[in-house]
Amino acid sequence: MENSPSAPPHAPAPEGRRGRVLVVDDDPTVAEVVVGYLHRAGYAVERAGDGPAALERFAAARPDLVVLDLMLPAMDGFEVCRRMRAHGPVPVIMLTARGDEEDRILGLETGADDYVTKPFSPRELVLRVESVLRRAGAGTPAAEEARPLSGAGLCLDPVARSASRDGAGLALTLREFDLLAFLLRHPGRAFGREELMREVWGWDFGDLSTVTVHIRRLRGKVEQDPARPRLIRTVWGVGYRLDLPGDGEAREAGETAGATGAPESPEATRAIEASESPEAPGTTDRTAGAARA
């Protein structure tokens, strides 16, 4: 991949009516294509060719979203994402030539909201940008979505985008907040990963491991013992369910200890993923096909 550490910022769209996007990629050809498509879609776009330049532009003017390549010179995309996240939540779409599941998971755990693997369709990337920005919630929530949510010591204010448990603030990413809010609005109901991706992410296609990783991260922040979750439960063969006090006990007798009380090993997680959605392989194939278009 050719380095371009001094790549100048691309001229922004005249009014940037759809928001500001920072594109970080050291491949001039890829960067120019991405910038061009976003620019024509109505976004104000800046470009950086390496990590330090990206952080400098990020600090100078906070973008609404960052399209971030993983394999950068001097500082990789994981570290760039971590440093950006240290200054507050910002939507990030990882863009990389790596397709290994381990890299995808690490990117999502670093805080990325989406992960697109090269080669990809620029038009699909624009749709992903639109989806992530839409879910980031630039507008005021509808009345039903704006009401405060609470249960099991959790308190969420969708308007202020603040969350706490037992009075202590929770540091949630944008997507973690949306996921927890959705589950709190539907306690006791089991959702498959495809349904959560559609309702929370607003996607009809995508990598379902995105949901799995965010559930794991959310458990790490709201559960007393994330290895033995009592709030966000795994429903074997279906997906996940939020149990509030009084709800979970009624179901406990009808569930095996292995399904809800035992630690969830990596092997168990893989079994859950395989059984949750028989259509998952087809979903992945459709996404891969679009990315090669």
GROMACS .gro file of C-alpha atoms in nm:
model
  293
    1MET     CA    1   0.000   0.000   0.000
    2GLU     CA    2   0.153   0.334  -0.105
    3ASN     CA    3   0.216   0.588   0.168
    4SER     CA    4   0.094   0.944   0.139
    5PRO     CA    5   0.172   1.104   0.478
    6SER     CA    6   0.129   1.458   0.353
    7ALA     CA    7  -0.197   1.410   0.163
    8PRO     CA    8  -0.376   1.747   0.155
    9PRO     CA    9  -0.735   1.783   0.273
   10HIS     CA   10  -0.989   1.739  -0.004
   11ALA     CA   11  -1.201   2.042  -0.084
   12PRO     CA   12  -1.524   2.008   0.115
   13ALA     CA   13  -1.870   2.007  -0.033
   14PRO     CA   14  -1.993   2.367  -0.062
   15GLU     CA   15  -2.232   2.348   0.232
   16GLY     CA   16  -2.151   2.006   0.377
   17ARG     CA   17  -2.524   1.967   0.423
   18ARG     CA   18  -2.498   1.603   0.528
   19GLY     CA   19  -2.216   1.637   0.777
   20ARG     CA   20  -1.836   1.627   0.793
   21VAL     CA   21  -1.639   1.308   0.726
   22LEU     CA   22  -1.268   1.250   0.782
   23VAL     CA   23  -1.120   0.985   0.548
   24VAL     CA   24  -0.794   0.831   0.671
   25ASP     CA   25  -0.616   0.604   0.422
   26ASP     CA   26  -0.254   0.591   0.304
   27ASP     CA   27  -0.350   0.456  -0.041
   28PRO     CA   28  -0.403   0.767  -0.258
   29THR     CA   29  -0.619   0.582  -0.510
   30VAL     CA   30  -0.856   0.435  -0.250
   31ALA     CA   31  -0.871   0.763  -0.059
   32GLU     CA   32  -0.951   0.964  -0.371
   33VAL     CA   33  -1.234   0.727  -0.470
   34VAL     CA   34  -1.386   0.732  -0.120
   35VAL     CA   35  -1.352   1.109  -0.089
   36GLY     CA   36  -1.505   1.159  -0.434
   37TYR     CA   37  -1.811   0.945  -0.365
   38LEU     CA   38  -1.872   1.107  -0.024
   39HIS     CA   39  -1.820   1.453  -0.170
   40ARG     CA   40  -2.077   1.388  -0.445
   41ALA     CA   41  -2.318   1.251  -0.183
   42GLY     CA   42  -2.315   1.593  -0.015
   43TYR     CA   43  -2.063   1.549   0.267
   44ALA     CA   44  -1.788   1.791   0.360
   45VAL     CA   45  -1.479   1.570   0.343
   46GLU     CA   46  -1.123   1.596   0.472
   47ARG     CA   47  -0.846   1.348   0.406
   48ALA     CA   48  -0.541   1.231   0.602
   49GLY     CA   49  -0.273   0.986   0.491
   50ASP     CA   50  -0.150   0.861   0.828
   51GLY     CA   51  -0.239   0.842   1.198
   52PRO     CA   52  -0.069   1.158   1.327
   53ALA     CA   53  -0.221   1.368   1.048
   54ALA     CA   54  -0.563   1.218   1.122
   55LEU     CA   55  -0.537   1.300   1.492
   56GLU     CA   56  -0.426   1.654   1.412
   57ARG     CA   57  -0.726   1.714   1.188
   58PHE     CA   58  -0.956   1.542   1.434
   59ALA     CA   59  -0.840   1.776   1.711
   60ALA     CA   60  -0.868   2.085   1.491
   61ALA     CA   61  -1.229   2.018   1.388
   62ARG     CA   62  -1.427   1.722   1.520
   63PRO     CA   63  -1.584   1.535   1.226
   64ASP     CA   64  -1.928   1.376   1.237
   65LEU     CA   65  -1.779   1.042   1.123
   66VAL     CA   66  -1.438   0.891   1.047
   67VAL     CA   67  -1.365   0.639   0.769
   68LEU     CA   68  -1.046   0.485   0.904
   69ASP     CA   69  -0.806   0.244   0.733
   70LEU     CA   70  -0.660  -0.018   0.965
   71MET     CA   71  -0.315  -0.057   0.809
   72LEU     CA   72  -0.157   0.288   0.834
   73PRO     CA   73   0.208   0.392   0.851
   74ALA     CA   74   0.352   0.511   1.186
   75MET     CA   75   0.034   0.433   1.381
   76ASP     CA   76  -0.226   0.169   1.297
   77GLY     CA   77  -0.598   0.231   1.280
   78PHE     CA   78  -0.665   0.059   1.614
   79GLU     CA   79  -0.447   0.311   1.797
   80VAL     CA   80  -0.590   0.606   1.602
   81CYS     CA   81  -0.942   0.492   1.694
   82ARG     CA   82  -0.849   0.455   2.062
   83ARG     CA   83  -0.702   0.805   2.075
   84MET     CA   84  -1.003   0.957   1.904
   85ARG     CA   85  -1.238   0.774   2.139
   86ALA     CA   86  -1.046   0.913   2.437
   87HIS     CA   87  -1.182   1.258   2.344
   88GLY     CA   88  -1.543   1.145   2.326
   89PRO     CA   89  -1.770   0.929   2.112
   90VAL     CA   90  -1.744   0.965   1.736
   91PRO     CA   91  -1.878   0.720   1.476
   92VAL     CA   92  -1.598   0.522   1.308
   93ILE     CA   93  -1.609   0.291   1.006
   94MET     CA   94  -1.299   0.073   0.977
   95LEU     CA   95  -1.172   0.028   0.621
   96THR     CA   96  -0.912  -0.242   0.571
   97ALA     CA   97  -0.766  -0.507   0.345
   98ARG     CA   98  -0.767  -0.755   0.631
   99GLY     CA   99  -1.060  -0.992   0.641
  100ASP     CA  100  -0.968  -1.208   0.941
  101GLU     CA  101  -1.241  -1.242   1.203
  102GLU     CA  102  -0.990  -1.158   1.476
  103ASP     CA  103  -0.919  -0.821   1.315
  104ARG     CA  104  -1.288  -0.749   1.272
  105ILE     CA  105  -1.358  -0.827   1.637
  106LEU     CA  106  -1.065  -0.616   1.755
  107GLY     CA  107  -1.181  -0.326   1.540
  108LEU     CA  108  -1.530  -0.344   1.687
  109GLU     CA  109  -1.399  -0.380   2.041
  110THR     CA  110  -1.183  -0.073   1.985
  111GLY     CA  111  -1.505   0.116   1.928
  112ALA     CA  112  -1.565   0.102   1.552
  113ASP     CA  113  -1.931   0.119   1.451
  114ASP     CA  114  -1.884  -0.072   1.127
  115TYR     CA  115  -1.615  -0.265   0.942
  116VAL     CA  116  -1.577  -0.272   0.561
  117THR     CA  117  -1.325  -0.504   0.396
  118LYS     CA  118  -1.138  -0.418   0.075
  119PRO     CA  119  -1.221  -0.460  -0.209
  120PHE     CA  120  -1.553  -0.286  -0.153
  121SER     CA  121  -1.825  -0.098  -0.336
  122PRO     CA  122  -1.789   0.281  -0.284
  123ARG     CA  123  -2.166   0.311  -0.314
  124GLU     CA  124  -2.209   0.060  -0.035
  125LEU     CA  125  -1.964   0.255   0.180
  126VAL     CA  126  -2.169   0.572   0.128
  127LEU     CA  127  -2.479   0.379   0.240
  128ARG     CA  128  -2.291   0.258   0.547
  129VAL     CA  129  -2.189   0.617   0.627
  130GLU     CA  130  -2.550   0.731   0.593
  131SER     CA  131  -2.671   0.447   0.817
  132VAL     CA  132  -2.413   0.508   1.092
  133LEU     CA  133  -2.477   0.883   1.095
  134ARG     CA  134  -2.851   0.829   1.102
  135ARG     CA  135  -2.820   0.597   1.401
  136ALA     CA  136  -2.581   0.838   1.572
  137GLY     CA  137  -2.892   1.049   1.614
  138ALA     CA  138  -2.823   1.401   1.497
  139GLY     CA  139  -3.192   1.482   1.533
  140THR     CA  140  -3.420   1.494   1.836
  141PRO     CA  141  -3.567   1.153   1.932
  142ALA     CA  142  -3.940   1.095   1.887
  143ALA     CA  143  -4.151   1.135   2.199
  144GLU     CA  144  -4.160   0.761   2.271
  145GLU     CA  145  -3.787   0.724   2.214
  146ALA     CA  146  -3.708   1.035   2.423
  147ARG     CA  147  -3.860   0.917   2.750
  148PRO     CA  148  -3.613   0.816   3.025
  149LEU     CA  149  -3.558   0.443   3.067
  150SER     CA  150  -3.481   0.255   3.387
  151GLY     CA  151  -3.465  -0.092   3.536
  152ALA     CA  152  -3.231  -0.309   3.745
  153GLY     CA  153  -3.049   0.003   3.865
  154LEU     CA  154  -2.993   0.122   3.508
  155CYS     CA  155  -3.101   0.475   3.411
  156LEU     CA  156  -3.081   0.607   3.054
  157ASP     CA  157  -3.172   0.951   2.924
  158PRO     CA  158  -3.198   0.928   2.542
  159VAL     CA  159  -3.213   1.306   2.500
  160ALA     CA  160  -2.901   1.378   2.708
  161ARG     CA  161  -2.740   1.051   2.587
  162SER     CA  162  -2.641   0.976   2.947
  163ALA     CA  163  -2.643   0.639   3.124
  164SER     CA  164  -2.577   0.522   3.478
  165ARG     CA  165  -2.604   0.216   3.696
  166ASP     CA  166  -2.674   0.249   4.068
  167GLY     CA  167  -2.593   0.619   4.037
  168ALA     CA  168  -2.253   0.566   3.874
  169GLY     CA  169  -2.206   0.693   3.519
  170LEU     CA  170  -2.156   0.441   3.239
  171ALA     CA  171  -1.910   0.516   2.958
  172LEU     CA  172  -2.105   0.378   2.663
  173THR     CA  173  -2.024   0.419   2.296
  174LEU     CA  174  -2.298   0.549   2.068
  175ARG     CA  175  -2.391   0.200   1.955
  176GLU     CA  176  -2.375   0.048   2.305
  177PHE     CA  177  -2.613   0.319   2.424
  178ASP     CA  178  -2.858   0.251   2.139
  179LEU     CA  179  -2.843  -0.124   2.202
  180LEU     CA  180  -2.907  -0.092   2.576
  181ALA     CA  181  -3.188   0.159   2.516
  182PHE     CA  182  -3.355  -0.079   2.270
  183LEU     CA  183  -3.334  -0.371   2.513
  184LEU     CA  184  -3.470  -0.158   2.799
  185ARG     CA  185  -3.767  -0.063   2.582
  186HIS     CA  186  -3.844  -0.434   2.527
  187PRO     CA  187  -3.760  -0.620   2.851
  188GLY     CA  188  -3.831  -0.990   2.857
  189ARG     CA  189  -3.837  -1.024   2.478
  190ALA     CA  190  -3.580  -1.232   2.292
  191PHE     CA  191  -3.422  -1.086   1.978
  192GLY     CA  192  -3.206  -1.258   1.717
  193ARG     CA  193  -2.887  -1.092   1.598
  194GLU     CA  194  -3.037  -1.014   1.256
  195GLU     CA  195  -3.332  -0.841   1.423
  196LEU     CA  196  -3.102  -0.641   1.652
  197MET     CA  197  -2.888  -0.540   1.357
  198ARG     CA  198  -3.196  -0.420   1.171
  199GLU     CA  199  -3.357  -0.239   1.467
  200VAL     CA  200  -3.048  -0.092   1.636
  201TRP     CA  201  -2.800  -0.052   1.351
  202GLY     CA  202  -3.059   0.011   1.080
  203TRP     CA  203  -2.893  -0.243   0.849
  204ASP     CA  204  -3.058  -0.517   0.648
  205PHE     CA  205  -2.717  -0.675   0.583
  206GLY     CA  206  -2.381  -0.688   0.757
  207ASP     CA  207  -2.145  -0.892   0.972
  208LEU     CA  208  -2.351  -1.041   1.254
  209SER     CA  209  -2.042  -1.062   1.476
  210THR     CA  210  -2.094  -0.687   1.518
  211VAL     CA  211  -2.394  -0.763   1.741
  212THR     CA  212  -2.210  -1.035   1.932
  213VAL     CA  213  -1.918  -0.806   2.012
  214HIS     CA  214  -2.141  -0.521   2.126
  215ILE     CA  215  -2.342  -0.754   2.351
  216ARG     CA  216  -2.017  -0.871   2.508
  217ARG     CA  217  -1.892  -0.515   2.557
  218LEU     CA  218  -2.225  -0.407   2.704
  219ARG     CA  219  -2.228  -0.697   2.948
  220GLY     CA  220  -1.882  -0.590   3.063
  221LYS     CA  221  -2.026  -0.252   3.162
  222VAL     CA  222  -2.368  -0.338   3.310
  223GLU     CA  223  -2.331  -0.688   3.459
  224GLN     CA  224  -2.198  -0.759   3.807
  225ASP     CA  225  -2.027  -1.068   3.664
  226PRO     CA  226  -2.007  -1.052   3.282
  227ALA     CA  227  -1.911  -1.422   3.267
  228ARG     CA  228  -2.243  -1.506   3.436
  229PRO     CA  229  -2.482  -1.246   3.295
  230ARG     CA  230  -2.804  -1.189   3.489
  231LEU     CA  231  -2.944  -0.900   3.285
  232ILE     CA  232  -2.855  -0.959   2.920
  233ARG     CA  233  -2.922  -1.327   2.876
  234THR     CA  234  -2.841  -1.561   2.590
  235VAL     CA  235  -3.147  -1.740   2.455
  236TRP     CA  236  -3.020  -2.054   2.288
  237GLY     CA  237  -3.120  -2.086   1.925
  238VAL     CA  238  -3.265  -1.733   1.923
  239GLY     CA  239  -3.034  -1.456   2.042
  240TYR     CA  240  -3.046  -1.227   2.346
  241ARG     CA  241  -3.297  -1.101   2.601
  242LEU     CA  242  -3.290  -0.835   2.874
  243ASP     CA  243  -3.427  -0.964   3.205
  244LEU     CA  244  -3.529  -0.713   3.471
  245PRO     CA  245  -3.572  -0.819   3.837
  246GLY     CA  246  -3.887  -1.025   3.873
  247ASP     CA  247  -3.888  -1.130   3.508
  248GLY     CA  248  -3.583  -1.351   3.499
  249GLU     CA  249  -3.675  -1.553   3.808
  250ALA     CA  250  -4.003  -1.665   3.650
  251ARG     CA  251  -3.815  -1.805   3.354
  252GLU     CA  252  -3.525  -1.950   3.551
  253ALA     CA  253  -3.706  -2.272   3.639
  254GLY     CA  254  -3.769  -2.347   3.274
  255GLU     CA  255  -3.412  -2.293   3.161
  256THR     CA  256  -3.107  -2.508   3.215
  257ALA     CA  257  -2.817  -2.372   3.415
  258GLY     CA  258  -2.592  -2.417   3.115
  259ALA     CA  259  -2.810  -2.191   2.902
  260THR     CA  260  -2.822  -1.894   3.138
  261GLY     CA  261  -2.602  -1.933   3.439
  262ALA     CA  262  -2.276  -2.084   3.323
  263PRO     CA  263  -1.988  -1.875   3.189
  264GLU     CA  264  -2.006  -1.826   2.814
  265SER     CA  265  -1.689  -1.977   2.672
  266PRO     CA  266  -1.565  -1.892   2.320
  267GLU     CA  267  -1.680  -2.236   2.210
  268ALA     CA  268  -2.028  -2.169   2.349
  269THR     CA  269  -2.038  -1.830   2.180
  270ARG     CA  270  -1.952  -1.988   1.844
  271ALA     CA  271  -2.228  -2.244   1.898
  272ILE     CA  272  -2.474  -1.963   1.971
  273GLU     CA  273  -2.372  -1.776   1.656
  274ALA     CA  274  -2.412  -2.088   1.444
  275SER     CA  275  -2.757  -2.164   1.583
  276GLU     CA  276  -2.905  -1.816   1.610
  277SER     CA  277  -2.979  -1.757   1.244
  278PRO     CA  278  -2.989  -2.012   0.966
  279GLU     CA  279  -2.979  -1.723   0.718
  280ALA     CA  280  -2.657  -1.575   0.853
  281PRO     CA  281  -2.429  -1.734   0.588
  282GLY     CA  282  -2.647  -1.598   0.310
  283THR     CA  283  -2.637  -1.254   0.470
  284THR     CA  284  -2.260  -1.261   0.477
  285ASP     CA  285  -2.247  -1.376   0.116
  286ARG     CA  286  -2.470  -1.090   0.004
  287THR     CA  287  -2.250  -0.838   0.181
  288ALA     CA  288  -1.933  -0.983   0.032
  289GLY     CA  289  -2.086  -0.977  -0.312
  290ALA     CA  290  -2.179  -0.612  -0.277
  291ALA     CA  291  -1.831  -0.524  -0.156
  292ARG     CA  292  -1.681  -0.676  -0.470
  293ALA     CA  293  -1.924  -0.498  -0.703
   0.00000   0.00000   0.00000
